[in-house]
Short mmCIF file of C-alpha atoms in Angstrom, two decimals:
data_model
loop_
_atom_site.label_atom_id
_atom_site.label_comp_id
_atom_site.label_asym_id
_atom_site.label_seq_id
_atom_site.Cartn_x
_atom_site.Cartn_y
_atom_site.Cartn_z
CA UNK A 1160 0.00 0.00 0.00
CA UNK A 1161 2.94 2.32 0.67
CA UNK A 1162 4.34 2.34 -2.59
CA UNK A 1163 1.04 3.56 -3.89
CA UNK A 1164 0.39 5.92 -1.45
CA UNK A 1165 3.82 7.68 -3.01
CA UNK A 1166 2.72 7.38 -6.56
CA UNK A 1167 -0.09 9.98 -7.79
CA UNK A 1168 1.06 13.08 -8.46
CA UNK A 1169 -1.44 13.69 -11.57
CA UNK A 1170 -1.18 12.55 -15.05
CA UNK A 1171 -0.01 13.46 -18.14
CA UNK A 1172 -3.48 14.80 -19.18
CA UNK A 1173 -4.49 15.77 -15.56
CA UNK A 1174 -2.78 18.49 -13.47
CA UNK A 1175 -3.02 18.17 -9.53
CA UNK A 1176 -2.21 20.69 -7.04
CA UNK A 1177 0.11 19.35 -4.46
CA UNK A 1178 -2.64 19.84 -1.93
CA UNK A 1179 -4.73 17.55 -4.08
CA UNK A 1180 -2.82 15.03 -4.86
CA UNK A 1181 -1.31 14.77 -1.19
CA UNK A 1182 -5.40 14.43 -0.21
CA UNK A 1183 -6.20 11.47 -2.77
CA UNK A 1184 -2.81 9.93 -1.39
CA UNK A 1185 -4.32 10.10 2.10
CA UNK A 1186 -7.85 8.64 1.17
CA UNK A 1187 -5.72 5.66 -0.25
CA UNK A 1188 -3.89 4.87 2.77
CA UNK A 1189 -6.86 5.59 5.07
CA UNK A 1190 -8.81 3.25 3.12
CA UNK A 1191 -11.59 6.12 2.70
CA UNK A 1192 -13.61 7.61 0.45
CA UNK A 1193 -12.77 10.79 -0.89
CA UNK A 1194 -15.16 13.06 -1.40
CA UNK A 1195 -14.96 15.92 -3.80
CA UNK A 1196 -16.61 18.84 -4.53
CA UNK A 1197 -15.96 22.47 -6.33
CA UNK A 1198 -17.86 24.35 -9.12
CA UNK A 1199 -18.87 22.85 -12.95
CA UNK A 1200 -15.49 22.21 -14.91
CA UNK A 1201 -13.08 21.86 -12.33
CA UNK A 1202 -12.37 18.64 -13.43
CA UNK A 1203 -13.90 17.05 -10.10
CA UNK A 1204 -14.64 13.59 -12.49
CA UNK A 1205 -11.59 13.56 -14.65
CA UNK A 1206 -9.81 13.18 -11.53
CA UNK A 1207 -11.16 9.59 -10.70
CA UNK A 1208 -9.87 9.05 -14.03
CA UNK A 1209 -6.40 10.40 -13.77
CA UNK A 1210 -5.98 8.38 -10.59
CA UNK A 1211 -6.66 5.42 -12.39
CA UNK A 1212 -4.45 5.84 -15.68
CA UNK A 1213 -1.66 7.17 -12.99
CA UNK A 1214 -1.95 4.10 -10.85
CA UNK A 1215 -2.49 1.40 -13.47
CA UNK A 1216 -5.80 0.51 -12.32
CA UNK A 1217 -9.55 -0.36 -13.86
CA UNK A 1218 -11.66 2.45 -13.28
CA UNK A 1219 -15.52 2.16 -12.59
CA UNK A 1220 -18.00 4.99 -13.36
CA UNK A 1221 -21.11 4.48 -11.17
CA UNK A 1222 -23.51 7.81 -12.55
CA UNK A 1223 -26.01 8.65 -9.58
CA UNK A 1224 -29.18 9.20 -10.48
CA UNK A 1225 -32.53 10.37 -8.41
CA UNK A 1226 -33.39 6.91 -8.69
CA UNK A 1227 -30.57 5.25 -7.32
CA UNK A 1228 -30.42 2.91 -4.67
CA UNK A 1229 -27.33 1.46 -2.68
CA UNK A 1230 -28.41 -1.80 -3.19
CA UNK A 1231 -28.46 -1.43 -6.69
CA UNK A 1232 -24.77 -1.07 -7.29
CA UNK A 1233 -24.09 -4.63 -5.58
CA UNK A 1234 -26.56 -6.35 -8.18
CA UNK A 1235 -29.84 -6.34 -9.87
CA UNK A 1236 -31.82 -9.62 -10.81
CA UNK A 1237 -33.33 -9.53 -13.94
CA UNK A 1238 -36.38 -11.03 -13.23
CA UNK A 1239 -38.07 -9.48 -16.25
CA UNK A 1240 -36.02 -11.49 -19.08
CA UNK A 1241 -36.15 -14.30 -17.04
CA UNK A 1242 -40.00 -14.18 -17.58
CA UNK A 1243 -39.72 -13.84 -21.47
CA UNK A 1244 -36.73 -16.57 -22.11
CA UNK A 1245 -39.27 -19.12 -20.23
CA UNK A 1246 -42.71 -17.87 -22.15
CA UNK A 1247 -40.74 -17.08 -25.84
CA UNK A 1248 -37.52 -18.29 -25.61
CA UNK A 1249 -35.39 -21.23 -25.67
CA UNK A 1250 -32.92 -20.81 -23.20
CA UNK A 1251 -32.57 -23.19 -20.15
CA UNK A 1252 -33.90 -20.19 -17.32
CA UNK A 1253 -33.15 -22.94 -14.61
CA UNK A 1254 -29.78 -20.89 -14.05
CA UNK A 1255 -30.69 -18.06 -12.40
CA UNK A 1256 -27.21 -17.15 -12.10
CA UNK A 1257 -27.35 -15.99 -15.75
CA UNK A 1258 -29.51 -12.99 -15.36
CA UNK A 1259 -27.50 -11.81 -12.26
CA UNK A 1260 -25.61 -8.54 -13.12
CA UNK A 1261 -23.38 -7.22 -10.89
CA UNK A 1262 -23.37 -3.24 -10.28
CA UNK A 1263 -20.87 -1.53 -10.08
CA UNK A 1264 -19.98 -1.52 -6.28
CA UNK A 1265 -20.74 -5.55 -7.01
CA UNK A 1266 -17.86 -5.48 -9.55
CA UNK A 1267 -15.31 -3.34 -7.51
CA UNK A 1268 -15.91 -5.77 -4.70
CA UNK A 1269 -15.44 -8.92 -6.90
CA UNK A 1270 -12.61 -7.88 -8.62
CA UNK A 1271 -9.54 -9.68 -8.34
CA UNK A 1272 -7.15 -6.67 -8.53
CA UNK A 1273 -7.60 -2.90 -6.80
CA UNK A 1274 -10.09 -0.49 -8.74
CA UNK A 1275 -10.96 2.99 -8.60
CA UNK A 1276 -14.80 3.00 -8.24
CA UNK A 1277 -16.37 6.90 -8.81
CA UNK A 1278 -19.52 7.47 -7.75
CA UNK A 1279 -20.22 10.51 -9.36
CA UNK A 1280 -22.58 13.41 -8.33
CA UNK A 1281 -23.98 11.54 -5.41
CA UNK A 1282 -26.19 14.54 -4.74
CA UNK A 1283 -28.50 13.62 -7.34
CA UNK A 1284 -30.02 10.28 -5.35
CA UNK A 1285 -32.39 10.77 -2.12
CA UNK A 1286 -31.29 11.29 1.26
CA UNK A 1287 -31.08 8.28 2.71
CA UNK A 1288 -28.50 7.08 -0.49
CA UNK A 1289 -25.31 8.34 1.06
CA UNK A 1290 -25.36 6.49 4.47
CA UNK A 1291 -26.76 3.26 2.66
CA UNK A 1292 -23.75 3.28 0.41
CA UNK A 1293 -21.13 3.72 3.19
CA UNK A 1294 -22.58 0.79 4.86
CA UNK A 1295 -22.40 -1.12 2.24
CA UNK A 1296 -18.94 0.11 1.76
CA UNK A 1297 -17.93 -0.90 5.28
CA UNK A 1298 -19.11 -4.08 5.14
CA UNK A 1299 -17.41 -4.90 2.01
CA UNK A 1300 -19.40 -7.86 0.92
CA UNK A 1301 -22.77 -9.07 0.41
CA UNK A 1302 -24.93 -12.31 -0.77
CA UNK A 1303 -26.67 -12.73 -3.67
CA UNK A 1304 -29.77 -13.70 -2.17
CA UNK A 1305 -31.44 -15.47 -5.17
CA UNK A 1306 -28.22 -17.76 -5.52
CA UNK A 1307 -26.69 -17.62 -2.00
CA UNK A 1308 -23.46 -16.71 -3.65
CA UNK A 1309 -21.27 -13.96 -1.16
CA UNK A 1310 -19.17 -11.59 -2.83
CA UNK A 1311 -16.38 -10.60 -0.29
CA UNK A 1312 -13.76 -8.02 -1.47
CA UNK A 1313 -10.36 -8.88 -2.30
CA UNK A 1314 -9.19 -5.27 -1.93
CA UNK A 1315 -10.15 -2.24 -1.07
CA UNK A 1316 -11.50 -0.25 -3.67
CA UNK A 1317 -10.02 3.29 -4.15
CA UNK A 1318 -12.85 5.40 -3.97
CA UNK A 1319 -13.76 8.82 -5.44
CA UNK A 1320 -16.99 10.55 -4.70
CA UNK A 1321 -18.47 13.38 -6.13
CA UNK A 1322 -21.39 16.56 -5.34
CA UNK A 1323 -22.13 19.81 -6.92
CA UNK A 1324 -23.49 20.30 -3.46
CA UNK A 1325 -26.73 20.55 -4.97
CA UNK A 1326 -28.04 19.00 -1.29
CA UNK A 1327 -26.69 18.73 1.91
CA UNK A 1328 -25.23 15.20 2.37
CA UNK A 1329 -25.47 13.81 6.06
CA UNK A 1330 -23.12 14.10 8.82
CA UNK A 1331 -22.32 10.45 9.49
CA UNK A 1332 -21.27 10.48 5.70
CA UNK A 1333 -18.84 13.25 5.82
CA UNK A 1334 -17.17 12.35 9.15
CA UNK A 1335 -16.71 8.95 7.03
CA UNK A 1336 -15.01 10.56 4.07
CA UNK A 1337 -12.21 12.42 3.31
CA UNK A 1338 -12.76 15.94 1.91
CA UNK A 1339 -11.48 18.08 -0.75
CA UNK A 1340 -12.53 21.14 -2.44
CA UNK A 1341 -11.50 21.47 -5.66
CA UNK A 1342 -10.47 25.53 -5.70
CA UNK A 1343 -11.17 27.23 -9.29
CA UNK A 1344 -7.83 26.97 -10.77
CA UNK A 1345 -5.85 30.72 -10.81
CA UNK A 1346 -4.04 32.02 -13.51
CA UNK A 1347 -0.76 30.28 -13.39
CA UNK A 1348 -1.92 26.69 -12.75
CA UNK A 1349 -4.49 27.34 -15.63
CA UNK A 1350 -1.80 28.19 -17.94
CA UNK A 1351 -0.52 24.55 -16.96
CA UNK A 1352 -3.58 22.86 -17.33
CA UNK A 1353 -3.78 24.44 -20.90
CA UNK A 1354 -0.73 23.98 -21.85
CA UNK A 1355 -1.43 19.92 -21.29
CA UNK A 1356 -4.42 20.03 -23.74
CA UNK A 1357 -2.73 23.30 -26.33
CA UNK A 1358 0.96 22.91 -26.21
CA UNK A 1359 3.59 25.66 -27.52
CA UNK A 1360 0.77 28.21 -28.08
CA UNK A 1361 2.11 31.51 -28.43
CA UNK A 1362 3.00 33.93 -24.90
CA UNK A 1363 1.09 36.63 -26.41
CA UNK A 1364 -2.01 34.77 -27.51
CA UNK A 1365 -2.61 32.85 -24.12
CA UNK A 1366 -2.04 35.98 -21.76
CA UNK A 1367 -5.00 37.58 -24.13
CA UNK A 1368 -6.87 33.96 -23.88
CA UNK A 1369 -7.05 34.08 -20.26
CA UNK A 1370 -7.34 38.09 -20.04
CA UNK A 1371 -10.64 37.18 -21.57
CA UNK A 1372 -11.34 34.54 -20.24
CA UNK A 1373 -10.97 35.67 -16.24
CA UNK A 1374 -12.46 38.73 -17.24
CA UNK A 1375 -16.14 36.91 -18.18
CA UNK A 1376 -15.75 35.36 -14.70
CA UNK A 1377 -15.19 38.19 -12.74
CA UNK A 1378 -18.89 38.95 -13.92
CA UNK A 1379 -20.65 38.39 -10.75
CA UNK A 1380 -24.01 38.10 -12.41
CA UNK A 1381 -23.68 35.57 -14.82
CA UNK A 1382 -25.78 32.53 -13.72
CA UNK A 1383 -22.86 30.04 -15.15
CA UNK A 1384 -19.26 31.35 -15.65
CA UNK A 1385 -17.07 29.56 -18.23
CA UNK A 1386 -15.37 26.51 -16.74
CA UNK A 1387 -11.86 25.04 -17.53
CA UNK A 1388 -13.19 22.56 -20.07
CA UNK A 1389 -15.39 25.35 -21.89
CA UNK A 1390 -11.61 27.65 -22.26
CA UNK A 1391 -9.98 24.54 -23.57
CA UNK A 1392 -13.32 24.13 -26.16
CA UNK A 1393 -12.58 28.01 -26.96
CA UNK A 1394 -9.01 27.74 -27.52
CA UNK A 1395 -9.40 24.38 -29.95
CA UNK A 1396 -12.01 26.88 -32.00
CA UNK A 1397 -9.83 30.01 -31.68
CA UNK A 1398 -7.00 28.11 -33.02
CA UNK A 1399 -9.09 25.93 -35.92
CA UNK A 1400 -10.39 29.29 -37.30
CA UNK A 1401 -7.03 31.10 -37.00
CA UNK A 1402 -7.84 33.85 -34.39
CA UNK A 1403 -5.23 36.22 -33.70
CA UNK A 1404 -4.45 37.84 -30.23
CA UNK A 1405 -4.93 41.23 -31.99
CA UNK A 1406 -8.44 39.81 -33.16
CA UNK A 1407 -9.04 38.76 -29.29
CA UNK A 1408 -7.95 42.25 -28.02
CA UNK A 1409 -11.57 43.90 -30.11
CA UNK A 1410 -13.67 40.75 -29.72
CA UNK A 1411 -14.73 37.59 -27.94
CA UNK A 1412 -15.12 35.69 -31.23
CA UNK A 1413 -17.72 31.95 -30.53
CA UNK A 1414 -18.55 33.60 -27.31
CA UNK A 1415 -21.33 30.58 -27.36
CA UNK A 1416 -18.01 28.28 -26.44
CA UNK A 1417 -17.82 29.94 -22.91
CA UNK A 1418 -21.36 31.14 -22.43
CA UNK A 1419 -23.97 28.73 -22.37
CA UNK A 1420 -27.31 30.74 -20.86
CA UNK A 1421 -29.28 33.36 -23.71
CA UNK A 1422 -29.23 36.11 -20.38
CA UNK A 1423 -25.72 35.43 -19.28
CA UNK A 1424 -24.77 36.06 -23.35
CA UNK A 1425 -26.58 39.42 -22.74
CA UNK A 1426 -24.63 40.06 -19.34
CA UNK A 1427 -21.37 40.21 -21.65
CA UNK A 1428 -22.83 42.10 -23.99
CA UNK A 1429 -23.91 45.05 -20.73
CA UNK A 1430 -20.35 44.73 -19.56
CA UNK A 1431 -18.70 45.13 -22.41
CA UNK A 1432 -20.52 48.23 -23.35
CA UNK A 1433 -20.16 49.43 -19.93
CA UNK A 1434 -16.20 49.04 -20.44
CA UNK A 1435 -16.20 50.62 -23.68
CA UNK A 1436 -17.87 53.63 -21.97
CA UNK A 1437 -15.84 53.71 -18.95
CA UNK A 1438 -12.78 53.59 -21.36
CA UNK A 1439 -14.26 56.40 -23.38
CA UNK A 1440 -14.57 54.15 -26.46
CA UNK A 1441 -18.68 54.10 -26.63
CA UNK A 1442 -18.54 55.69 -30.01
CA UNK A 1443 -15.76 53.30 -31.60
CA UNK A 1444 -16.97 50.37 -33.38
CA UNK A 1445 -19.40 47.88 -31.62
CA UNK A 1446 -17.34 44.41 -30.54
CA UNK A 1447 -18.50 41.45 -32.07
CA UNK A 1448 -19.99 37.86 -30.93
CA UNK A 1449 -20.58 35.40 -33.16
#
């Protein structure tokens, strides 16, 4: 376990803060969950991901729904094909075993080998779904009650738990996790994160990228600012239609890249007027957004 513990430090396509990465390193060799939150686009899911192509392991995406149960990610028993291979089929239905499928808690637990297991945005299911899950994650096994097979866990699963906070989750559940808040990156560890997905762009061209592109966020009233995935969308656009940094000074050229909400497009439209006043420019041409 030690040797893991030492070895995420982020990925090639993933850039982790030291404070993050020395938090995911902790979950490991607590054995806990590691629950993360922090705002749209801070790459909150991609992380479960990096861990996994960092530490050489299978990773298993569990998407919460409203409807989600606990029990459901140890196995469902599909009672209802079972029903239609006896009345039209011609399979032998005697083996119930064959229309067992294992969730995917069920498969972290029966794999041979560790797995990262994310169970992402865990605020969508009801209230009662987060403590349910932790038991089941303490317990670490369970029976398949229609064969009387148990399913007892080789390993520890390394696991990675998301929230957009849309609800409060329960305090038993967070004093059983870890925590970490992914902060909004700043300017300097965006550059990095850009520079993984756009290398060897030009100095001039990202300082004016990311003039722009912290300047929309430091609009208060926009309902959704422009995440780190939506600047890496711009810049791919930017640079497929040949935008200069000259261009970018005037304009915000595919503004619909960054902003995604019809009164958020007109909050950029207000603020940049407002600048062009304040700058005495109100009678030069009118920017463009396309």
């Amino acid at each position: 376990m030690s040797s893991t513990v030492k070895n995420y430090q982020g990925s090639d396509d993933y850039i982790a803060s030291e404070e993050l990465a020395n938090i995911v390193n902790a979950s490991i060799a607590l054995g806990r969950p590691l629950l993360v939150r922090g705002e749209p686009g801070t790459g909150k899911t991609l992380l479960a991901m990096s861990i996994a192509k960092s530490l050489n392991k299978r990773l298993i995406v569990w998407n919460i729904k409203s409807t989600s149960k606990a029990k459901d990610g140890l196995y469902v028993y599909d009672t209802v094909q079972r029903l239609n291979d006896s009345r039209f089929g011609d399979k032998d239905v005697s083996n119930i075993e064959s229309y067992i499928k294992l969730g995917e808690l069920g498969q972290a637990f029966d794999s041979e080998e560790q797995v990262v297991l994310l169970i992402d945005e865990i605020d969508k299911a009801d209230i009662e779904f987060p403590n349910d899950l932790l038991n089941e994650l303490d317990e670490m096994s369970f029976r398949i009650i229609e064969t009387g097979r148990e399913i007892k866990a080789k390993t520890r699963p390394i696991v990675i738990i998301t929230s957009n906070n849309e609800k409060e989750l329960p305090d038993a559940f967070l004093r059983r996790c870890v925590f970490h808040y992914i902060e909004f990156p700043d300017r300097e560890l965006m550059r990095e994160i850009v520079n993984v997905h756009h290398p060897n762009l030009e100095e001039k061209f990202i300082n004016q990228v990311l003039d722009k592109f912290y300047e929309l966020r430091s609009i208060n009233t926009l309902k959704k600012k422009p995440s780190t995935s939506e600047l890496i969308d711009w810049i791919g656009v930017l640079l497929r239609f040949g935008i200069s940094e000259e261009r970018l000074a005037e304009d915000i050229p595919f503004v619909g890249s960054l902003i995604k909400k019809e009164q958020d497009v007109m909050e950029v439209i207000r603020h940049q007027r407002q600048k062009d006043y304040q700058n005495n420019e109100s009678k030069g041409p009118h920017r463009r957004y396309y």
